[in-house]
Amino acid sequence: MGKLKQNSLSWVRSIALLALLAFPVLLHAQERPKVAVVLSGGGAKGVAHISALKTIEEAGIPIDIICGTSMGSLVGALYSIGYSTDFLDSLVRAQDWTALLSDRTDPSELTLRQREEQNTYALIRGLSGKRPQQGGLIRGRNLMRLFHSLCNGYLDSISFDSMPIPFACVATDLVTNTEVDFRSGYLVRAMRASMAIPGVFTPVRMGDSVLVDGGLRNNFPADLARRMGADIIIGITVQGDPLTADEIGDASSVFVQIIDINTKHKYQENLAMSDLVIKVDVKGYSAASFLPSAIDTLIARGRSASRSHWDQLLALRRQHGLDSVAPHSTNRVLQRPTPSARPRPSMPSSPVASVGFRFDTEEMGAMQLSLKLPLHTRLPMSLSATARLGKRIMLRGEYSLFTHRTGFNPTLAYTFQNNDIDLYNQGLRTFNIRYYQHTASLTPLDLRLRLFDIHAGLRWDLFDYYGQLLAASGSIPALTDDHYVSYFASADLNTENHWYFPSRGTRFHAFVAYHTTDFAGFDGKPGLGELSAHWRANFSPADRITLQPMLYSRLLSGNNIPVAYRNAIGGEWFSHRVEQQMPFAGIGHLEYVDNLFLAAQMQVQFRILSNHYVLMRFAASLANESFEGMFDESPVYGAQLGYSYSTLFGPIDLRLGYSNCTRRPYLLLNIGHIF
């Protein structure tokens, strides 16, 4: 028993001795200084933070705290919850920033008709009974969707200290003009508030606070990192130098200069309290420089700026005893959240208002307004009204059933148009006609799917001619007021990846109609038959080149076809001025052609930079009154060279064309969506 007691005492002494020897080591580990990384705001320039963070990792510097403002808060938050710098690098390069920094819905989630509406209107807003979000052009729907997807697993209200790396970010309260520091709450809301650039993004409302970009008060929150317990602060700033008088020329530069001046004192104080500041050269780039080439350059500059401080990073590590700390893995991902599935859009529960604008050198200015009103009845219904203002006036009312479904939508509609049309013959204006057109349609078969639509029904048209002008050359057609009853059916397919500048997919449209004056015939004779179709495909033999062949035709049968239904070609797109209009390269105005019309077109689309395009278009056509004489007439040829710039508010187009029909060039400038 005594021997056992002696052995026990010996073990106790050994353990006590080991504890005494280990205490200094444990004490040293507990006293290891905390390292904070501070990321400044700067919009697109903030992507440079990613490569700078990677350099800090490679230097073996542990990161215990992250603070950020605006874009710095986005990068910092995602890094804090476990995303690696490699993943963040891939993420910012892969984004379609034009779509992300807008409220436009992903086309893959829309029906064909919804896609058309989204590419017609520049602004689409819901009119709910709640206080609307105002104060900015962009609500940030797509950004919030991305944040929710990436932060899945961190969507509850939490303490940001509980994240894998403690995190904080900064916003500004417009009501009190004070800094708001987020160290807890909903992470995605904190990120959204921190980057809400005034006037661009709608503010985030929290109680009585209206929160916008933190850069207005603290664009480099090193003081916040210090309050969180940081002993060592490594700062990464993408804030440029103050602008000179020559560099202040537009609204954005004035805005940037005001922010820099108002925050200069605190910015300098926070730089001074930092142990090491990595300043990235962002000259030549702005907060909106989200083009792929700009992102590549900014990430490279972040890498270059951080590598220039390599020796200082290593010295900092040695000086503060960080050598014993295991360096970060460059593939660090603690647990990558799984992006949540995107819900399909359904019928809105509140009214939706839309506004579209356009300008071209032929019609000058035009505006289109739309209001959709859902009716909360036993059977889902909706009313909609559309008004087009300009040289061509249009009013339309529509009543639809089952509008909550992507599918069967029976529709009753009435449309009024006031048309003022110039008609040309081989490039010379022959006459002008003005008329009112009233159209009522019943479409019992109105099937709307994501890529495919089918419509069939009955329509009534009344053409009321109230003015006509004969030019020096040509003959005036016989114009008599009359009404027509038509049976129609149509089918549409669209798998193209872009509404205006596709690089893959196909588009197909077919329309068949039988026009009568009495539901059966046409003035005692058989009715007028109409068959039209066009098909376009897209092939990309190279990364930036797309070949777009297109075939189209419109075939009419019957005698004494009225002006309202005659074939017309010219312009840039189908149904521009009148429903039966077909585009033709090199012809800028409306030209009437024979009843049987066949055409082929080849367009070559070159994408330069990100949203800039050069287009070359070639077209040829045959037209006659009978198929037997189709090749008796000489073909009509046309060519066109164009430049287009794709924007959120529609394309900006400049087109120069020439054809052997008009034998004169024409120039067209178009700004805005097509409607």
mmCIF file of C-alpha atoms in Angstrom, residues 17-240:
data_model
loop_
_atom_site.group_PDB
_atom_site.id
_atom_site.type_symbol
_atom_site.label_atom_id
_atom_site.label_comp_id
_atom_site.label_asym_id
_atom_site.label_seq_id
_atom_site.Cartn_x
_atom_site.Cartn_y
_atom_site.Cartn_z
ATOM 1 C CA LEU A 17 6.276 19.748 -13.230
ATOM 2 C CA LEU A 18 4.983 19.377 -16.827
ATOM 3 C CA ALA A 19 2.248 21.919 -16.133
ATOM 4 C CA LEU A 20 4.812 24.407 -14.804
ATOM 5 C CA LEU A 21 7.011 23.883 -17.850
ATOM 6 C CA ALA A 22 4.041 24.243 -20.273
ATOM 7 C CA PHE A 23 2.561 27.313 -18.557
ATOM 8 C CA PRO A 24 4.830 29.875 -20.276
ATOM 9 C CA VAL A 25 4.027 28.307 -23.646
ATOM 10 C CA LEU A 26 0.283 28.323 -22.959
ATOM 11 C CA LEU A 27 0.518 31.860 -21.608
ATOM 12 C CA HIS A 28 2.371 32.914 -24.770
ATOM 13 C CA ALA A 29 -0.264 31.271 -26.960
ATOM 14 C CA GLN A 30 -3.032 33.066 -25.077
ATOM 15 C CA GLU A 31 -1.213 36.362 -25.399
ATOM 16 C CA ARG A 32 -0.671 36.023 -29.173
ATOM 17 C CA PRO A 33 -1.665 39.344 -30.671
ATOM 18 C CA LYS A 34 -4.905 39.413 -32.664
ATOM 19 C CA VAL A 35 -4.533 40.328 -36.311
ATOM 20 C CA ALA A 36 -7.263 42.275 -38.117
ATOM 21 C CA VAL A 37 -7.561 42.924 -41.835
ATOM 22 C CA VAL A 38 -9.433 46.090 -42.829
ATOM 23 C CA LEU A 39 -10.906 46.360 -46.332
ATOM 24 C CA SER A 40 -11.894 49.749 -47.719
ATOM 25 C CA GLY A 41 -14.866 50.578 -49.921
ATOM 26 C CA GLY A 42 -14.481 51.304 -53.606
ATOM 27 C CA GLY A 43 -17.120 49.515 -55.680
ATOM 28 C CA ALA A 44 -15.600 47.477 -58.492
ATOM 29 C CA LYS A 45 -12.120 48.480 -57.351
ATOM 30 C CA GLY A 46 -12.711 46.330 -54.254
ATOM 31 C CA VAL A 47 -12.133 43.095 -56.204
ATOM 32 C CA ALA A 48 -8.426 43.857 -55.631
ATOM 33 C CA HIS A 49 -8.997 42.889 -51.974
ATOM 34 C CA ILE A 50 -9.224 39.238 -53.006
ATOM 35 C CA SER A 51 -5.698 38.926 -54.382
ATOM 36 C CA ALA A 52 -4.291 41.009 -51.512
ATOM 37 C CA LEU A 53 -5.927 38.643 -49.000
ATOM 38 C CA LYS A 54 -4.360 35.731 -50.834
ATOM 39 C CA THR A 55 -0.898 37.277 -50.408
ATOM 40 C CA ILE A 56 -1.505 37.708 -46.664
ATOM 41 C CA GLU A 57 -2.445 34.022 -46.492
ATOM 42 C CA GLU A 58 0.702 33.017 -48.357
ATOM 43 C CA ALA A 59 2.805 35.061 -45.935
ATOM 44 C CA GLY A 60 1.438 32.900 -43.104
ATOM 45 C CA ILE A 61 -0.301 35.763 -41.303
ATOM 46 C CA PRO A 62 -3.283 34.518 -39.242
ATOM 47 C CA ILE A 63 -6.461 36.579 -39.636
ATOM 48 C CA ASP A 64 -8.512 36.887 -36.461
ATOM 49 C CA ILE A 65 -10.810 39.803 -37.366
ATOM 50 C CA ILE A 66 -12.119 41.296 -40.613
ATOM 51 C CA CYS A 67 -13.737 44.718 -40.972
ATOM 52 C CA GLY A 68 -14.956 46.254 -44.205
ATOM 53 C CA THR A 69 -16.961 48.971 -45.868
ATOM 54 C CA SER A 70 -19.064 48.705 -49.052
ATOM 55 C CA MET A 71 -17.311 46.287 -51.457
ATOM 56 C CA GLY A 72 -14.849 45.577 -48.649
ATOM 57 C CA SER A 73 -17.755 44.361 -46.527
ATOM 58 C CA LEU A 74 -18.891 41.946 -49.256
ATOM 59 C CA VAL A 75 -15.457 40.421 -49.745
ATOM 60 C CA GLY A 76 -14.808 40.399 -45.999
ATOM 61 C CA ALA A 77 -18.124 38.784 -45.084
ATOM 62 C CA LEU A 78 -17.757 35.963 -47.606
ATOM 63 C CA TYR A 79 -14.166 35.342 -46.537
ATOM 64 C CA SER A 80 -15.236 35.349 -42.870
ATOM 65 C CA ILE A 81 -17.825 32.594 -43.347
ATOM 66 C CA GLY A 82 -15.324 30.316 -45.046
ATOM 67 C CA TYR A 83 -14.957 31.069 -48.745
ATOM 68 C CA SER A 84 -11.419 30.812 -50.055
ATOM 69 C CA THR A 85 -9.690 33.545 -52.032
ATOM 70 C CA ASP A 86 -9.565 31.186 -55.014
ATOM 71 C CA PHE A 87 -13.337 30.781 -54.895
ATOM 72 C CA LEU A 88 -13.912 34.546 -54.515
ATOM 73 C CA ASP A 89 -11.597 35.178 -57.467
ATOM 74 C CA SER A 90 -13.656 32.801 -59.621
ATOM 75 C CA LEU A 91 -16.911 34.261 -58.298
ATOM 76 C CA VAL A 92 -16.241 37.876 -59.301
ATOM 77 C CA ARG A 93 -14.917 36.851 -62.719
ATOM 78 C CA ALA A 94 -17.915 34.645 -63.483
ATOM 79 C CA GLN A 95 -20.634 37.195 -62.651
ATOM 80 C CA ASP A 96 -22.714 38.994 -65.250
ATOM 81 C CA TRP A 97 -22.345 42.301 -63.448
ATOM 82 C CA THR A 98 -24.675 44.154 -65.801
ATOM 83 C CA ALA A 99 -27.515 41.827 -64.813
ATOM 84 C CA LEU A 100 -26.399 41.484 -61.182
ATOM 85 C CA LEU A 101 -26.384 45.251 -60.583
ATOM 86 C CA SER A 102 -29.958 45.571 -61.809
ATOM 87 C CA ASP A 103 -33.401 44.358 -60.845
ATOM 88 C CA ARG A 104 -33.948 42.416 -64.040
ATOM 89 C CA THR A 105 -35.038 38.797 -63.607
ATOM 90 C CA ASP A 106 -32.881 36.034 -65.023
ATOM 91 C CA PRO A 107 -34.341 35.232 -68.491
ATOM 92 C CA SER A 108 -34.206 31.501 -67.726
ATOM 93 C CA GLU A 109 -36.924 32.059 -65.114
ATOM 94 C CA LEU A 110 -39.342 33.943 -67.393
ATOM 95 C CA THR A 111 -41.953 32.962 -69.910
ATOM 96 C CA LEU A 112 -41.487 34.144 -73.476
ATOM 97 C CA ARG A 113 -43.936 36.992 -72.977
ATOM 98 C CA GLN A 114 -42.283 38.050 -69.709
ATOM 99 C CA ARG A 115 -38.918 38.120 -71.472
ATOM 100 C CA GLU A 116 -40.376 40.386 -74.135
ATOM 101 C CA GLU A 117 -41.789 42.741 -71.489
ATOM 102 C CA GLN A 118 -38.466 42.853 -69.647
ATOM 103 C CA ASN A 119 -36.745 43.851 -72.890
ATOM 104 C CA THR A 120 -39.349 46.494 -73.683
ATOM 105 C CA TYR A 121 -39.475 48.506 -70.467
ATOM 106 C CA ALA A 122 -36.576 50.288 -68.828
ATOM 107 C CA LEU A 123 -38.261 50.444 -65.411
ATOM 108 C CA ILE A 124 -40.622 47.844 -63.906
ATOM 109 C CA ARG A 125 -41.949 48.535 -60.411
ATOM 110 C CA GLY A 126 -44.475 46.885 -58.125
ATOM 111 C CA LEU A 127 -47.069 49.167 -56.541
ATOM 112 C CA SER A 128 -47.841 47.496 -53.231
ATOM 113 C CA GLY A 129 -49.828 49.062 -50.421
ATOM 114 C CA LYS A 130 -46.685 49.207 -48.299
ATOM 115 C CA ARG A 131 -44.383 52.197 -48.291
ATOM 116 C CA PRO A 132 -42.363 51.743 -51.503
ATOM 117 C CA GLN A 133 -38.628 51.453 -51.434
ATOM 118 C CA GLN A 134 -37.370 54.711 -52.860
ATOM 119 C CA GLY A 135 -34.207 56.733 -53.053
ATOM 120 C CA GLY A 136 -32.327 54.743 -55.675
ATOM 121 C CA LEU A 137 -32.574 53.422 -59.202
ATOM 122 C CA ILE A 138 -31.773 49.829 -58.188
ATOM 123 C CA ARG A 139 -33.457 47.867 -55.434
ATOM 124 C CA GLY A 140 -30.733 45.253 -55.508
ATOM 125 C CA ARG A 141 -33.008 42.215 -55.969
ATOM 126 C CA ASN A 142 -30.384 40.211 -57.824
ATOM 127 C CA LEU A 143 -27.653 41.145 -55.360
ATOM 128 C CA MET A 144 -29.802 40.073 -52.422
ATOM 129 C CA ARG A 145 -30.607 36.815 -54.157
ATOM 130 C CA LEU A 146 -26.883 36.163 -54.635
ATOM 131 C CA PHE A 147 -26.149 37.091 -51.002
ATOM 132 C CA HIS A 148 -28.847 34.712 -49.738
ATOM 133 C CA SER A 149 -27.501 31.921 -51.913
ATOM 134 C CA LEU A 150 -23.886 32.411 -50.820
ATOM 135 C CA CYS A 151 -24.709 32.962 -47.148
ATOM 136 C CA ASN A 152 -27.015 29.962 -46.834
ATOM 137 C CA GLY A 153 -26.430 28.730 -43.284
ATOM 138 C CA TYR A 154 -25.873 32.282 -41.979
ATOM 139 C CA LEU A 155 -29.316 33.719 -42.718
ATOM 140 C CA ASP A 156 -30.588 33.986 -39.137
ATOM 141 C CA SER A 157 -29.903 36.896 -36.830
ATOM 142 C CA ILE A 158 -26.538 36.066 -35.283
ATOM 143 C CA SER A 159 -23.546 37.611 -33.571
ATOM 144 C CA PHE A 160 -20.900 38.179 -36.206
ATOM 145 C CA ASP A 161 -18.299 37.222 -33.571
ATOM 146 C CA SER A 162 -19.620 33.659 -33.841
ATOM 147 C CA MET A 163 -18.612 33.369 -37.492
ATOM 148 C CA PRO A 164 -15.443 31.393 -38.331
ATOM 149 C CA ILE A 165 -13.633 34.732 -38.434
ATOM 150 C CA PRO A 166 -15.257 37.549 -36.395
ATOM 151 C CA PHE A 167 -16.561 40.222 -38.768
ATOM 152 C CA ALA A 168 -17.962 43.742 -38.754
ATOM 153 C CA CYS A 169 -18.994 46.259 -41.394
ATOM 154 C CA VAL A 170 -20.056 49.882 -41.590
ATOM 155 C CA ALA A 171 -23.112 51.729 -42.922
ATOM 156 C CA THR A 172 -24.305 55.337 -42.690
ATOM 157 C CA ASP A 173 -27.622 56.509 -41.221
ATOM 158 C CA LEU A 174 -28.948 59.314 -43.423
ATOM 159 C CA VAL A 175 -31.367 60.458 -40.721
ATOM 160 C CA THR A 176 -28.753 61.171 -38.044
ATOM 161 C CA ASN A 177 -25.670 61.376 -40.299
ATOM 162 C CA THR A 178 -23.923 58.879 -38.045
ATOM 163 C CA GLU A 179 -21.881 55.746 -38.553
ATOM 164 C CA VAL A 180 -23.680 52.442 -37.938
ATOM 165 C CA ASP A 181 -21.447 49.487 -37.076
ATOM 166 C CA PHE A 182 -22.837 46.012 -37.726
ATOM 167 C CA ARG A 183 -21.469 43.357 -35.381
ATOM 168 C CA SER A 184 -24.648 41.317 -35.161
ATOM 169 C CA GLY A 185 -27.994 40.890 -36.884
ATOM 170 C CA TYR A 186 -28.795 39.608 -40.354
ATOM 171 C CA LEU A 187 -25.570 39.268 -42.318
ATOM 172 C CA VAL A 188 -27.059 39.780 -45.800
ATOM 173 C CA ARG A 189 -28.871 42.939 -44.654
ATOM 174 C CA ALA A 190 -25.665 44.316 -43.171
ATOM 175 C CA MET A 191 -23.811 43.632 -46.439
ATOM 176 C CA ARG A 192 -26.606 45.242 -48.471
ATOM 177 C CA ALA A 193 -26.711 48.354 -46.250
ATOM 178 C CA SER A 194 -22.940 48.789 -46.305
ATOM 179 C CA MET A 195 -22.819 48.955 -50.134
ATOM 180 C CA ALA A 196 -26.005 51.006 -50.787
ATOM 181 C CA ILE A 197 -24.462 53.815 -52.860
ATOM 182 C CA PRO A 198 -26.808 56.824 -52.460
ATOM 183 C CA GLY A 199 -28.948 57.489 -55.515
ATOM 184 C CA VAL A 200 -27.898 54.208 -57.135
ATOM 185 C CA PHE A 201 -29.234 51.609 -54.673
ATOM 186 C CA THR A 202 -32.312 52.075 -52.526
ATOM 187 C CA PRO A 203 -31.413 52.539 -48.846
ATOM 188 C CA VAL A 204 -32.017 49.827 -46.262
ATOM 189 C CA ARG A 205 -34.656 50.848 -43.717
ATOM 190 C CA MET A 206 -34.301 49.594 -40.136
ATOM 191 C CA GLY A 207 -36.806 51.146 -37.768
ATOM 192 C CA ASP A 208 -36.282 54.895 -37.931
ATOM 193 C CA SER A 209 -32.900 54.538 -39.659
ATOM 194 C CA VAL A 210 -32.274 54.908 -43.386
ATOM 195 C CA LEU A 211 -28.981 53.170 -44.099
ATOM 196 C CA VAL A 212 -26.673 53.762 -47.063
ATOM 197 C CA ASP A 213 -23.055 53.127 -48.010
ATOM 198 C CA GLY A 214 -20.679 53.187 -45.055
ATOM 199 C CA GLY A 215 -18.102 55.033 -47.168
ATOM 200 C CA LEU A 216 -19.932 58.290 -46.437
ATOM 201 C CA ARG A 217 -18.727 58.151 -42.821
ATOM 202 C CA ASN A 218 -15.912 55.602 -42.543
ATOM 203 C CA ASN A 219 -14.415 54.141 -45.701
ATOM 204 C CA PHE A 220 -11.512 52.447 -43.900
ATOM 205 C CA PRO A 221 -12.793 51.219 -40.484
ATOM 206 C CA ALA A 222 -9.503 50.506 -38.720
ATOM 207 C CA ASP A 223 -10.912 52.124 -35.546
ATOM 208 C CA LEU A 224 -13.721 49.544 -35.571
ATOM 209 C CA ALA A 225 -11.137 46.743 -35.793
ATOM 210 C CA ARG A 226 -9.302 48.239 -32.832
ATOM 211 C CA ARG A 227 -12.522 48.310 -30.782
ATOM 212 C CA MET A 228 -13.007 44.626 -31.620
ATOM 213 C CA GLY A 229 -9.693 43.833 -29.904
ATOM 214 C CA ALA A 230 -7.218 43.945 -32.777
ATOM 215 C CA ASP A 231 -3.572 44.280 -31.755
ATOM 216 C CA ILE A 232 -2.223 44.328 -35.313
ATOM 217 C CA ILE A 233 -4.059 45.963 -38.215
ATOM 218 C CA ILE A 234 -3.268 45.224 -41.846
ATOM 219 C CA GLY A 235 -5.212 47.521 -44.133
ATOM 220 C CA ILE A 236 -6.024 47.146 -47.814
ATOM 221 C CA THR A 237 -7.314 50.318 -49.448
ATOM 222 C CA VAL A 238 -8.522 50.889 -52.986
ATOM 223 C CA GLN A 239 -9.452 54.507 -52.390
ATOM 224 C CA GLY A 240 -7.818 56.660 -55.025
#
